[in-house]
Coordinates of C-alpha atoms in Angstrom, one line a residue:
N1 CA -43.3 -0.4 6.0
F2 CA -47.3 0.5 3.8
A3 CA -45.4 -1.3 0.6
G4 CA -44.4 -4.6 2.8
H5 CA -48.0 -4.5 4.3
A6 CA -49.8 -4.2 0.9
C7 CA -48.1 -6.6 -1.2
N8 CA -50.4 -7.8 -2.8
A9 CA -52.3 -4.3 -3.8
P10 CA -52.3 -3.6 -7.0
Y11 CA -49.6 -0.9 -8.1
K12 CA -52.5 1.3 -9.2
I13 CA -54.2 1.8 -6.2
I14 CA -50.7 1.9 -4.1
Y15 CA -50.0 4.6 -6.4
A16 CA -53.1 6.5 -5.8
E17 CA -52.5 6.2 -1.8
T18 CA -49.9 7.9 -2.0
G19 CA -49.6 10.3 -4.8
E20 CA -46.6 11.0 -5.4
R21 CA -45.8 10.0 -9.1
H22 CA -41.6 9.6 -8.9
K23 CA -42.1 7.3 -5.7
I24 CA -43.9 4.6 -7.7
T25 CA -40.6 2.7 -9.3
R26 CA -39.2 2.8 -5.7
I27 CA -42.4 1.5 -4.2
R28 CA -42.9 -1.4 -7.0
R29 CA -39.2 -2.8 -6.1
T30 CA -39.6 -2.5 -2.9
I31 CA -43.6 -4.4 -3.1
N32 CA -41.3 -7.3 -5.2
T33 CA -38.1 -7.6 -3.1
N34 CA -40.6 -8.0 0.0
R35 CA -42.8 -10.2 -2.1
F36 CA -40.2 -12.7 -2.7
M37 CA -38.6 -12.5 1.4
L38 CA -42.0 -13.3 2.3
K39 CA -42.4 -16.1 0.1
K40 CA -38.8 -17.7 1.5
S41 CA -38.6 -21.2 -0.7
Q42 CA -38.1 -24.0 1.4
T43 CA -37.1 -26.6 -0.4
Y44 CA -34.1 -28.4 -0.4
S45 CA -33.2 -28.1 -4.3
P46 CA -30.6 -25.6 -4.0
Y47 CA -28.8 -27.7 -1.1
F48 CA -28.7 -30.4 -3.6
I49 CA -27.3 -28.0 -6.7
I50 CA -24.8 -26.6 -4.4
F51 CA -23.3 -30.0 -3.1
L52 CA -23.0 -31.0 -6.5
V53 CA -21.6 -27.6 -8.1
A54 CA -18.9 -27.5 -4.8
A55 CA -17.8 -31.4 -5.3
L56 CA -17.1 -31.1 -8.7
L57 CA -14.8 -27.9 -7.9
F58 CA -13.0 -28.9 -4.9
V59 CA -12.7 -33.2 -4.7
P60 CA -10.9 -33.3 -8.7
F61 CA -7.7 -32.9 -8.9
L62 CA -6.5 -32.7 -5.6
G63 CA -3.6 -34.9 -5.5
K64 CA -2.2 -33.6 -8.7
V65 CA 0.6 -31.6 -7.2
H66 CA 2.8 -32.3 -4.3
L67 CA 2.3 -30.7 -1.1
F68 CA 3.9 -27.3 -0.7
D69 CA 6.4 -26.4 2.4
W70 CA 5.9 -25.8 5.5
D71 CA 2.1 -26.0 5.8
E72 CA 0.9 -28.5 3.9
I73 CA 3.4 -30.9 4.5
N74 CA 3.6 -30.0 8.0
F75 CA 0.0 -30.9 8.7
A76 CA 0.0 -33.8 6.8
E77 CA 3.4 -35.2 8.1
S78 CA 1.9 -34.9 11.8
A79 CA -1.3 -36.8 10.7
R80 CA 1.0 -39.2 9.1
E81 CA 3.1 -39.9 12.0
M82 CA 0.1 -40.1 14.3
I83 CA -0.6 -43.3 11.3
V84 CA 2.8 -44.4 12.2
T85 CA 2.7 -44.4 15.9
N86 CA -1.3 -45.6 16.4
D87 CA -1.0 -42.2 18.5
Y88 CA -4.3 -40.2 17.6
S89 CA -4.1 -37.8 21.2
T90 CA -0.5 -36.4 20.5
V91 CA 0.6 -33.7 17.5
R92 CA 4.0 -35.1 16.5
I93 CA 6.5 -33.6 13.9
D94 CA 10.2 -35.7 13.5
F95 CA 8.3 -38.6 15.9
A96 CA 8.7 -35.6 19.3
P97 CA 5.3 -33.8 21.0
F98 CA 4.4 -30.4 18.4
W99 CA 3.1 -28.2 20.5
E100 CA 2.3 -25.9 17.9
K101 CA -1.4 -27.0 17.0
P102 CA -4.2 -28.2 18.2
P103 CA -4.9 -32.1 17.0
L104 CA -8.3 -31.5 15.3
F105 CA -7.5 -30.9 11.3
I106 CA -5.2 -33.7 11.8
W107 CA -7.4 -36.0 13.4
M108 CA -9.3 -35.1 9.8
Q109 CA -6.5 -35.3 7.8
A110 CA -5.6 -39.3 9.7
I111 CA -8.8 -40.4 8.8
S112 CA -8.7 -39.5 5.4
M113 CA -4.9 -41.2 5.2
K114 CA -7.0 -44.1 6.5
L115 CA -9.7 -43.8 3.3
F116 CA -7.2 -43.3 0.6
G117 CA -3.6 -43.4 1.7
I118 CA -0.7 -41.6 2.6
N119 CA -1.2 -39.0 0.0
E120 CA -2.1 -35.3 -1.1
F121 CA -5.2 -36.4 -2.1
A122 CA -6.0 -37.8 1.6
A123 CA -3.9 -34.4 2.9
R124 CA -6.3 -32.1 0.9
F125 CA -9.8 -34.1 1.5
P126 CA -10.5 -32.8 4.8
N127 CA -10.3 -28.9 3.0
A128 CA -13.0 -30.2 0.0
L129 CA -15.1 -31.6 2.8
C130 CA -14.8 -27.6 4.1
G131 CA -15.4 -26.0 0.7
I132 CA -18.6 -28.5 0.1
F133 CA -19.8 -27.4 3.5
T134 CA -19.0 -23.2 3.8
L135 CA -20.7 -23.0 0.7
L136 CA -23.7 -25.3 2.2
F137 CA -23.6 -23.3 5.4
L138 CA -22.9 -19.7 3.3
F139 CA -26.7 -20.3 1.4
R140 CA -28.7 -21.3 4.3
A141 CA -27.3 -18.4 6.1
G142 CA -28.1 -16.0 3.2
R143 CA -31.5 -17.3 3.0
K144 CA -32.1 -16.3 6.5
L145 CA -30.8 -13.0 6.5
Y146 CA -32.4 -12.3 2.9
N147 CA -34.1 -14.9 0.6
D148 CA -32.5 -17.9 -1.8
R149 CA -31.0 -15.0 -3.9
F150 CA -29.0 -13.4 -1.7
G151 CA -28.0 -17.0 -0.5
A152 CA -27.0 -17.6 -3.6
L153 CA -25.4 -14.9 -4.5
W154 CA -23.1 -15.0 -1.7
V155 CA -22.6 -17.9 -3.0
L156 CA -21.1 -17.4 -6.2
S157 CA -19.0 -14.8 -4.6
Y158 CA -17.0 -16.8 -2.2
A159 CA -16.4 -19.8 -4.7
G160 CA -16.1 -17.0 -7.4
S161 CA -13.6 -15.1 -5.8
I162 CA -9.7 -16.6 -6.3
L163 CA -8.1 -16.9 -2.8
P164 CA -11.2 -18.5 -1.0
F165 CA -11.4 -21.0 -4.1
F166 CA -8.0 -21.6 -4.1
Y167 CA -8.1 -22.7 -0.3
F168 CA -10.5 -25.2 -0.6
K169 CA -7.9 -27.3 -2.8
S170 CA -5.3 -27.2 0.0
G171 CA -4.3 -28.7 2.5
I172 CA -3.7 -25.9 5.5
I173 CA -5.7 -25.4 8.6
D174 CA -6.9 -22.2 7.7
P175 CA -10.7 -23.2 6.0
W176 CA -11.7 -25.4 8.6
L177 CA -10.6 -23.1 11.4
N178 CA -12.8 -19.4 9.5
L179 CA -15.7 -21.8 9.1
F180 CA -15.5 -22.6 12.8
I181 CA -15.0 -18.3 13.3
F182 CA -17.5 -17.4 11.2
I183 CA -20.3 -19.9 12.4
G184 CA -19.8 -18.5 15.4
I185 CA -19.8 -15.0 15.0
Y186 CA -22.7 -15.5 12.8
Y187 CA -24.8 -17.1 15.9
I188 CA -23.8 -14.5 18.0
T189 CA -25.5 -12.3 15.7
L190 CA -28.8 -14.2 15.9
F191 CA -28.5 -14.3 20.0
F192 CA -27.9 -10.1 19.7
D193 CA -31.4 -9.6 17.8
K194 CA -33.7 -7.5 19.5
D195 CA -36.4 -9.2 17.6
A196 CA -34.9 -13.1 18.3
R197 CA -37.5 -15.7 19.9
P198 CA -36.0 -15.4 24.0
S199 CA -36.6 -19.3 23.6
T200 CA -34.1 -19.1 20.6
R201 CA -31.7 -17.3 22.2
P202 CA -29.8 -20.1 24.5
R203 CA -29.2 -22.2 21.3
H204 CA -27.5 -19.7 19.4
L205 CA -25.2 -19.0 22.2
V206 CA -24.3 -23.0 22.7
L207 CA -24.3 -23.2 18.6
S208 CA -21.8 -19.9 18.4
A209 CA -19.7 -21.7 22.2
A210 CA -19.2 -24.8 20.6
A211 CA -18.1 -23.2 16.9
I212 CA -15.3 -21.3 18.8
G213 CA -14.6 -24.3 20.7
L214 CA -13.7 -26.4 17.0
G215 CA -11.6 -23.7 16.0
I216 CA -9.3 -23.6 19.6
L217 CA -9.2 -27.2 18.7
T218 CA -8.2 -26.4 15.0
K219 CA -5.6 -24.0 15.7
G220 CA -5.7 -22.4 19.1
P221 CA -7.1 -19.4 21.2
V222 CA -6.7 -17.6 17.6
A223 CA -10.5 -18.6 17.1
L224 CA -11.5 -16.8 20.7
L225 CA -9.3 -14.3 20.3
I226 CA -11.1 -12.8 16.6
W227 CA -14.7 -14.0 18.1
G228 CA -14.0 -12.0 21.5
L229 CA -13.0 -8.6 19.7
T230 CA -15.6 -8.6 17.5
V231 CA -18.3 -9.1 20.0
S232 CA -16.6 -6.9 22.5
V233 CA -16.6 -4.2 19.7
Y234 CA -20.0 -4.7 18.3
I235 CA -20.9 -4.2 22.2
L236 CA -18.8 -0.5 21.9
I237 CA -20.9 0.8 18.7
K238 CA -24.1 -0.4 20.7
K239 CA -22.8 1.5 24.1
F240 CA -24.0 -1.9 26.1
R241 CA -27.4 -1.5 25.0
V242 CA -27.4 -5.2 24.3
S243 CA -29.4 -8.3 26.3
V244 CA -27.7 -10.2 28.4
R245 CA -29.0 -11.9 31.2
W246 CA -26.7 -12.9 34.1
H247 CA -26.5 -16.7 33.3
H248 CA -25.4 -16.1 29.2
P249 CA -22.1 -16.3 29.9
F250 CA -21.7 -18.8 32.0
L251 CA -23.4 -21.1 29.8
F252 CA -21.3 -19.7 26.8
L253 CA -17.7 -20.2 29.6
F254 CA -19.4 -24.0 29.8
V255 CA -19.9 -24.9 26.2
L256 CA -16.7 -23.4 25.5
L257 CA -14.8 -25.0 28.0
L258 CA -16.2 -28.3 27.7
V259 CA -16.0 -27.7 23.4
G260 CA -12.5 -26.5 23.1
G261 CA -10.2 -27.0 26.2
S262 CA -11.5 -31.4 26.4
W263 CA -7.5 -31.9 24.8
F264 CA -6.0 -29.8 26.5
W265 CA -7.5 -31.4 29.6
G266 CA -6.9 -34.7 28.2
Q267 CA -2.5 -33.4 27.8
I268 CA -2.8 -32.3 30.9
I269 CA -3.9 -35.7 32.5
A270 CA -1.6 -37.4 31.1
G271 CA 0.9 -35.4 32.2
N272 CA 2.0 -33.7 28.8
K273 CA 1.5 -30.0 30.9
Q274 CA 4.2 -28.6 29.2
T275 CA 2.9 -29.8 26.0
V276 CA -0.1 -27.1 27.2
I277 CA 2.7 -24.4 28.2
D278 CA 4.9 -24.7 25.1
F279 CA 1.6 -23.8 22.9
I280 CA 0.7 -21.2 24.9
T281 CA 4.0 -19.9 24.3
Y282 CA 4.3 -19.9 21.1
Q283 CA 0.9 -18.1 20.5
I284 CA 2.7 -15.4 22.2
R285 CA 5.8 -15.5 20.6
L286 CA 3.6 -15.2 16.6
F287 CA 2.2 -12.3 18.2
R288 CA 4.4 -10.5 19.3
T289 CA 8.0 -10.9 17.0
E290 CA 8.5 -11.8 12.9
D291 CA 8.7 -15.8 12.8
A292 CA 11.7 -16.6 10.5
G293 CA 11.0 -16.4 6.3
H294 CA 7.4 -14.8 7.4
G295 CA 7.7 -10.9 8.1
G296 CA 6.1 -8.1 5.4
F297 CA 5.3 -4.4 5.2
F298 CA 2.8 -2.8 6.9
L299 CA 0.0 -2.8 4.7
Y300 CA 0.5 -6.6 3.5
H301 CA -3.1 -8.3 4.4
F302 CA -4.7 -5.3 2.8
V303 CA -2.9 -5.8 -0.5
V304 CA -3.4 -9.4 -0.4
L305 CA -6.8 -9.2 -0.2
F306 CA -7.5 -6.3 -2.7
F307 CA -6.0 -8.6 -5.2
G308 CA -6.2 -11.8 -3.8
V309 CA -9.9 -11.7 -3.0
F310 CA -10.6 -10.3 -6.1
P311 CA -14.1 -9.6 -8.2
A312 CA -15.9 -9.3 -4.5
S313 CA -13.2 -7.6 -3.1
V314 CA -13.7 -4.8 -5.5
F315 CA -17.6 -5.0 -5.3
S316 CA -17.6 -4.9 -1.6
F317 CA -16.6 -0.9 -1.9
A318 CA -20.9 -0.5 -2.8
A319 CA -21.8 -2.2 -0.2
Y320 CA -21.7 0.9 1.7
S321 CA -24.0 2.9 0.0
K322 CA -27.5 3.8 2.4
N323 CA -30.2 1.5 1.9
E324 CA -33.4 1.8 3.3
D325 CA -34.8 -1.7 2.3
D326 CA -32.7 -3.3 5.0
S327 CA -34.9 -4.9 8.0
Y328 CA -33.2 -4.6 11.1
L329 CA -31.6 -8.0 11.3
Q330 CA -30.0 -7.4 8.2
K331 CA -28.7 -3.8 8.7
N332 CA -27.5 -5.2 12.4
F333 CA -25.5 -8.4 10.3
K334 CA -23.7 -5.5 7.8
T335 CA -22.3 -3.6 10.5
W336 CA -21.1 -7.6 12.6
M337 CA -19.6 -8.0 9.1
T338 CA -17.6 -4.8 9.0
V339 CA -16.7 -5.0 12.6
L340 CA -15.6 -8.7 11.4
L341 CA -13.4 -7.3 8.8
L342 CA -11.7 -4.1 10.8
V343 CA -11.2 -6.5 13.7
V344 CA -9.1 -9.0 11.5
L345 CA -7.1 -6.3 9.6
I346 CA -5.8 -4.5 12.2
L347 CA -5.2 -7.8 14.3
F348 CA -3.1 -9.0 11.8
T349 CA -1.3 -5.8 10.7
I350 CA -0.1 -5.4 14.3
V351 CA 1.4 -8.8 14.3
K352 CA 4.8 -9.3 13.3
T353 CA 4.4 -12.0 11.6
K354 CA 3.3 -11.4 8.1
I355 CA 1.6 -15.1 6.1
V356 CA -1.0 -14.9 3.3
H357 CA -3.7 -17.1 5.6
Y358 CA -3.3 -14.8 8.6
S359 CA -6.3 -12.6 7.2
S360 CA -7.9 -15.9 5.5
M361 CA -11.2 -14.8 7.9
C362 CA -11.8 -11.4 6.1
Y363 CA -12.8 -13.4 3.1
F364 CA -16.4 -14.4 5.4
P365 CA -16.9 -10.2 6.2
L366 CA -15.7 -9.1 2.3
T367 CA -17.4 -12.0 -0.2
F368 CA -20.7 -10.8 1.9
L369 CA -20.5 -7.0 1.7
G370 CA -19.3 -8.1 -2.7
A371 CA -23.0 -9.9 -2.2
Y372 CA -24.7 -7.1 -0.7
A373 CA -23.3 -4.8 -2.9
L374 CA -24.5 -7.4 -6.3
Y375 CA -27.9 -7.9 -4.5
N376 CA -28.5 -4.4 -4.4
Y377 CA -27.1 -4.1 -8.2
C378 CA -29.2 -6.7 -9.5
Y379 CA -32.8 -6.4 -7.3
R380 CA -33.1 -3.4 -5.6
G381 CA -32.2 -1.2 -8.9
A382 CA -29.2 0.8 -7.2
R383 CA -25.9 1.3 -9.4
L384 CA -22.6 0.6 -9.3
K385 CA -20.6 3.8 -9.8
K386 CA -18.5 4.2 -12.7
W387 CA -14.7 3.8 -10.8
I388 CA -15.7 0.7 -9.1
R389 CA -16.1 -1.0 -13.2
I390 CA -13.2 -0.2 -14.5
L391 CA -11.5 -1.3 -11.2
A392 CA -13.2 -4.1 -11.9
I393 CA -12.0 -4.2 -15.7
S394 CA -8.5 -3.4 -15.0
L395 CA -7.5 -6.4 -12.3
A396 CA -9.3 -8.6 -14.9
A397 CA -6.5 -7.5 -17.0
L398 CA -3.7 -7.6 -14.6
Y399 CA -4.3 -11.4 -14.0
A400 CA -5.1 -12.2 -17.5
I401 CA -1.1 -10.5 -18.2
I402 CA 0.3 -12.3 -15.2
T403 CA -1.2 -15.2 -16.9
I404 CA 0.8 -14.6 -19.9
I405 CA 4.2 -13.7 -18.3
L406 CA 4.0 -16.9 -16.1
T407 CA 2.6 -19.5 -18.5
N408 CA 5.4 -18.5 -21.3
I409 CA 8.2 -18.1 -18.5
S410 CA 10.0 -20.6 -20.3
R411 CA 10.4 -18.7 -23.4
F412 CA 12.8 -15.8 -22.0
K413 CA 13.8 -18.0 -19.3
D414 CA 17.7 -18.2 -21.3
Y415 CA 17.9 -15.1 -21.6
I416 CA 17.4 -14.5 -17.9
L417 CA 19.9 -17.2 -17.7
E418 CA 22.1 -15.8 -20.0
N419 CA 22.4 -12.3 -18.9
E420 CA 22.3 -13.3 -14.9
L421 CA 19.1 -10.7 -14.3
L422 CA 19.3 -12.2 -11.1
D423 CA 21.7 -12.3 -8.2
D424 CA 20.8 -15.6 -6.3
P425 CA 22.2 -18.7 -7.9
F426 CA 20.1 -20.9 -6.3
A427 CA 16.9 -19.1 -8.1
L428 CA 18.8 -19.1 -11.5
A429 CA 19.0 -22.7 -11.4
N430 CA 15.6 -23.1 -10.2
L431 CA 15.1 -21.6 -13.7
Q432 CA 16.5 -24.1 -15.3
A433 CA 14.0 -26.8 -13.9
D434 CA 12.1 -28.3 -17.4
A435 CA 8.5 -27.5 -15.5
G436 CA 6.3 -29.3 -18.8
W437 CA 5.2 -26.4 -20.1
T438 CA 2.7 -27.0 -24.0
G439 CA 1.9 -23.7 -24.7
Y440 CA -1.5 -24.0 -24.6
E441 CA -1.6 -22.8 -20.9
S442 CA -1.5 -19.5 -22.5
L443 CA -5.4 -19.7 -22.9
I444 CA -6.2 -19.8 -19.8
A445 CA -5.7 -16.0 -20.0
L446 CA -8.4 -16.1 -22.5
I447 CA -10.9 -16.1 -19.3
P448 CA -9.9 -13.0 -17.7
L449 CA -9.8 -11.0 -21.0
S450 CA -13.6 -12.4 -22.2
L451 CA -14.2 -11.2 -18.6
I452 CA -13.4 -7.8 -19.5
F453 CA -15.7 -7.9 -22.9
M454 CA -18.8 -9.7 -20.8
L455 CA -19.0 -6.5 -18.1
I456 CA -19.0 -4.2 -20.8
Y457 CA -21.3 -5.8 -22.5
F458 CA -24.1 -6.8 -19.9
H459 CA -23.9 -3.8 -18.0
R460 CA -24.6 -1.4 -21.4
K461 CA -27.3 -3.8 -21.8
G462 CA -28.9 -3.6 -18.5
K463 CA -28.1 -7.1 -17.5
T464 CA -27.2 -7.3 -14.1
L465 CA -27.5 -10.7 -13.4
S466 CA -25.7 -12.0 -16.3
Y467 CA -23.3 -9.2 -15.3
V468 CA -23.0 -11.0 -12.3
L469 CA -22.8 -14.7 -13.2
S470 CA -20.1 -13.7 -16.1
A471 CA -17.6 -11.9 -12.8
S472 CA -18.2 -15.0 -10.7
V473 CA -18.2 -18.2 -13.1
S474 CA -15.1 -16.6 -14.9
V475 CA -13.1 -15.7 -12.0
C476 CA -14.2 -19.2 -10.7
L477 CA -13.3 -21.2 -13.8
F478 CA -9.7 -19.5 -14.0
T479 CA -8.8 -19.9 -11.1
F480 CA -9.6 -23.9 -11.4
L481 CA -7.9 -23.8 -14.9
T482 CA -4.9 -22.3 -12.6
L483 CA -4.8 -24.6 -10.2
V484 CA -4.6 -27.6 -12.6
F485 CA -2.4 -26.9 -15.3
V486 CA 0.0 -23.9 -13.9
V487 CA 0.7 -24.6 -10.4
K488 CA 2.2 -28.2 -11.1
R489 CA 4.7 -26.3 -13.5
V490 CA 5.4 -23.5 -11.2
E491 CA 5.9 -26.4 -8.5
A492 CA 8.6 -27.4 -10.9
Y493 CA 11.4 -24.7 -9.9
S494 CA 10.0 -24.2 -6.2
Q495 CA 10.9 -27.8 -4.7
R496 CA 10.3 -30.5 -7.2
A497 CA 13.8 -32.2 -7.8
A498 CA 13.7 -32.1 -3.8
L499 CA 11.0 -34.0 -3.4
E500 CA 11.4 -36.5 -6.0
F501 CA 15.3 -37.2 -4.8
F502 CA 12.9 -37.9 -1.0
E503 CA 10.4 -40.6 -2.6
S504 CA 13.7 -42.1 -4.5
K505 CA 14.5 -43.1 -0.6
S506 CA 11.4 -43.9 0.3
N507 CA 12.0 -47.0 0.6
D508 CA 15.4 -47.5 2.7
D509 CA 16.0 -48.0 6.1
C510 CA 18.4 -44.5 6.7
Y511 CA 17.9 -40.7 8.0
M512 CA 17.7 -38.0 5.0
L513 CA 18.4 -34.3 5.9
T514 CA 18.0 -30.7 5.6
I515 CA 21.1 -28.5 5.9
N516 CA 20.9 -24.7 6.2
Y517 CA 17.4 -24.8 5.0
F518 CA 14.6 -25.7 6.7
S519 CA 11.8 -28.0 5.1
Y520 CA 9.3 -31.0 6.1
A521 CA 10.1 -32.6 2.7
P522 CA 12.3 -35.8 4.2
Y523 CA 9.5 -36.3 7.0
F524 CA 6.2 -37.0 4.5
Y525 CA 7.9 -37.7 1.1
G526 CA 11.0 -40.0 2.8
K527 CA 8.1 -41.5 4.7
T528 CA 10.8 -42.1 7.3
H529 CA 10.3 -43.8 10.8
R530 CA 13.9 -42.0 11.5
S531 CA 14.2 -39.1 13.3
M532 CA 16.0 -36.2 11.7
S533 CA 17.3 -34.6 15.0
E534 CA 19.1 -37.8 15.7
G535 CA 20.5 -37.9 11.7
I536 CA 21.9 -34.8 12.5
N537 CA 23.4 -36.0 15.7
R538 CA 24.8 -39.1 13.6
L539 CA 26.2 -36.9 11.1
K540 CA 28.3 -35.0 13.7
N541 CA 29.5 -38.1 15.7
N542 CA 30.5 -39.2 12.7
D543 CA 28.1 -42.4 13.2
I544 CA 26.9 -43.5 9.6
S545 CA 26.3 -47.2 10.7
I546 CA 23.1 -46.4 8.9
P547 CA 22.8 -44.6 5.4
I548 CA 22.5 -40.5 5.6
Y549 CA 21.1 -38.3 2.7
V550 CA 21.5 -34.7 2.6
S551 CA 19.8 -31.8 0.5
V552 CA 21.4 -28.4 0.3
K553 CA 21.1 -25.4 -1.7
N554 CA 23.5 -25.2 -4.0
T555 CA 25.0 -21.7 -2.3
S556 CA 25.7 -23.8 1.3
R557 CA 27.4 -27.1 -0.9
D558 CA 31.3 -26.2 -0.2
E559 CA 30.3 -25.0 3.3
V560 CA 28.5 -28.2 4.0
L561 CA 31.8 -30.2 3.0
N562 CA 33.8 -28.8 4.9
Q563 CA 32.1 -28.9 7.3
Y564 CA 31.2 -32.8 6.9
P565 CA 33.8 -34.4 4.6
Q566 CA 32.4 -37.5 5.4
L567 CA 29.7 -36.5 3.2
E568 CA 29.8 -36.9 -0.5
V569 CA 28.1 -35.3 -4.1
L570 CA 25.3 -37.6 -5.4
Y571 CA 24.4 -35.3 -8.2
E572 CA 22.8 -31.2 -8.2
K573 CA 19.2 -30.6 -9.6
N574 CA 17.7 -27.1 -9.8
G575 CA 19.3 -25.7 -7.5
F576 CA 19.3 -28.5 -4.7
V577 CA 23.0 -30.6 -4.1
F578 CA 22.1 -34.4 -2.8
M579 CA 24.6 -36.0 -0.6
Q580 CA 25.1 -39.2 1.3
S581 CA 27.3 -40.6 3.9
K582 CA 30.5 -42.0 1.7
G583 CA 29.8 -45.5 1.4
G584 CA 25.9 -45.0 3.0
G585 CA 24.3 -46.7 0.1
Q586 CA 23.6 -47.4 -3.2
M587 CA 24.2 -44.1 -5.6
Y588 CA 20.4 -43.0 -7.3
N589 CA 20.3 -42.0 -10.5
P590 CA 17.4 -38.2 -11.3
E591 CA 17.3 -39.7 -14.9

């Protein structure tokens, strides 16, 4: 407090009054920090810079790679069916009501497709906008909690970590869901701040409720569940000593129902009550049972976050060293972020279904803790422990090795095939795909390798800010180039042959099916207006007045031909076997 009030006093006066020479360094550091905080910049130039850089990072090359099954194609197809049916009040898949997801994100994609066409770019563009808005909001939150420097470090920590960056180049729901939940938690922290002005508290509560309501419209009650658990744990930690008036819960509930319940009430009024019931039943089933193909071991999400949110996940270990320079609001917000991190981790560790993006809400608290540790390192004289520095270097080396192996897979593909190192015939056939490797992709591994030397050099020279910048910028560049040059070639092994087949039939009046494996690709890439379930019924009843095209895996080829003798094989490629109803259409030449 003394240092804060004496920001403009000469150091020699402070030293004379304290009379303790060994404390002069800490006092100087505290004065410099407080002086900077008292003079928080009000300029908007940082927002413009963040907007421009984020747009350059997240918008280019969005349409360079096919959408991936299941989630990306699922959501994009629901948006396409909204446009095809001209019905924007109901989410559909296979032209039947789809009760697994609310419509907000699907609306975003539908608007994007109206602007840019029905393609990959349009499907992913809403998340590029989410990335821009997220970084702007993080800077604003960091500026309010600390200062511009902390805001910039938080932006670097988020954009400079692998999975947080990657998700803004995808077409899945979770980036928007996570942002809405985080905004809701951010404003509730301001609501519970004991130093907040009474006149601002209702506004913060309304903003929190509105954000959680939008989260419900994005993916369902999981938004309220995470928010509610986080708030409950925080209140328990504070031993119920929080300032809440009798009308505050009613105000929150009113706004929540107004925003988050709007679509659900609309469905009930429109006579689609069963859609709402099926939606709630599905959410309960996801929590209690393992979704098909999405199981995992108990600590699945811990491993995903540790490796996927590098380097923020590594630096976050240094966030819990004791620091007396924090204000009450700063200490309180750190508590909130810790609670949020633990709530999400524990919740989705309990949930039987294990999907990578289920724990993506942790990106916000993890990158905050990483930014907090780096802020102390750069501006408060804290030291990064040796084991943390070694861990950061080790993970950088690991990513370099993985990149080298992955980008050279074509070199030892023949060895794998000849020696049958894989027991799965489908996987072996996948490897036969021509992914178009040029050999130059391996140069991407130079980025994490260079990072190792930069981390060692800048730490030894005591250049803390250069240390932080090299870590964040290198990982950001590494992720960007990997998405542009590597992911497209990896996709050639996993699904491209099937997607190209469905695209080749997109102008035909036909049914497109997958048998013995599930895929949304026939819908979106076939651009069909015909239901897959109807096509299956026609095939079973031997009604082939309209051509029927089928994709199966090579492991199911004989089984499907025996079950449906009215099918004949067109060709086989990269593990997929493509068939058509006999006499059902023109033969397709994949070459």
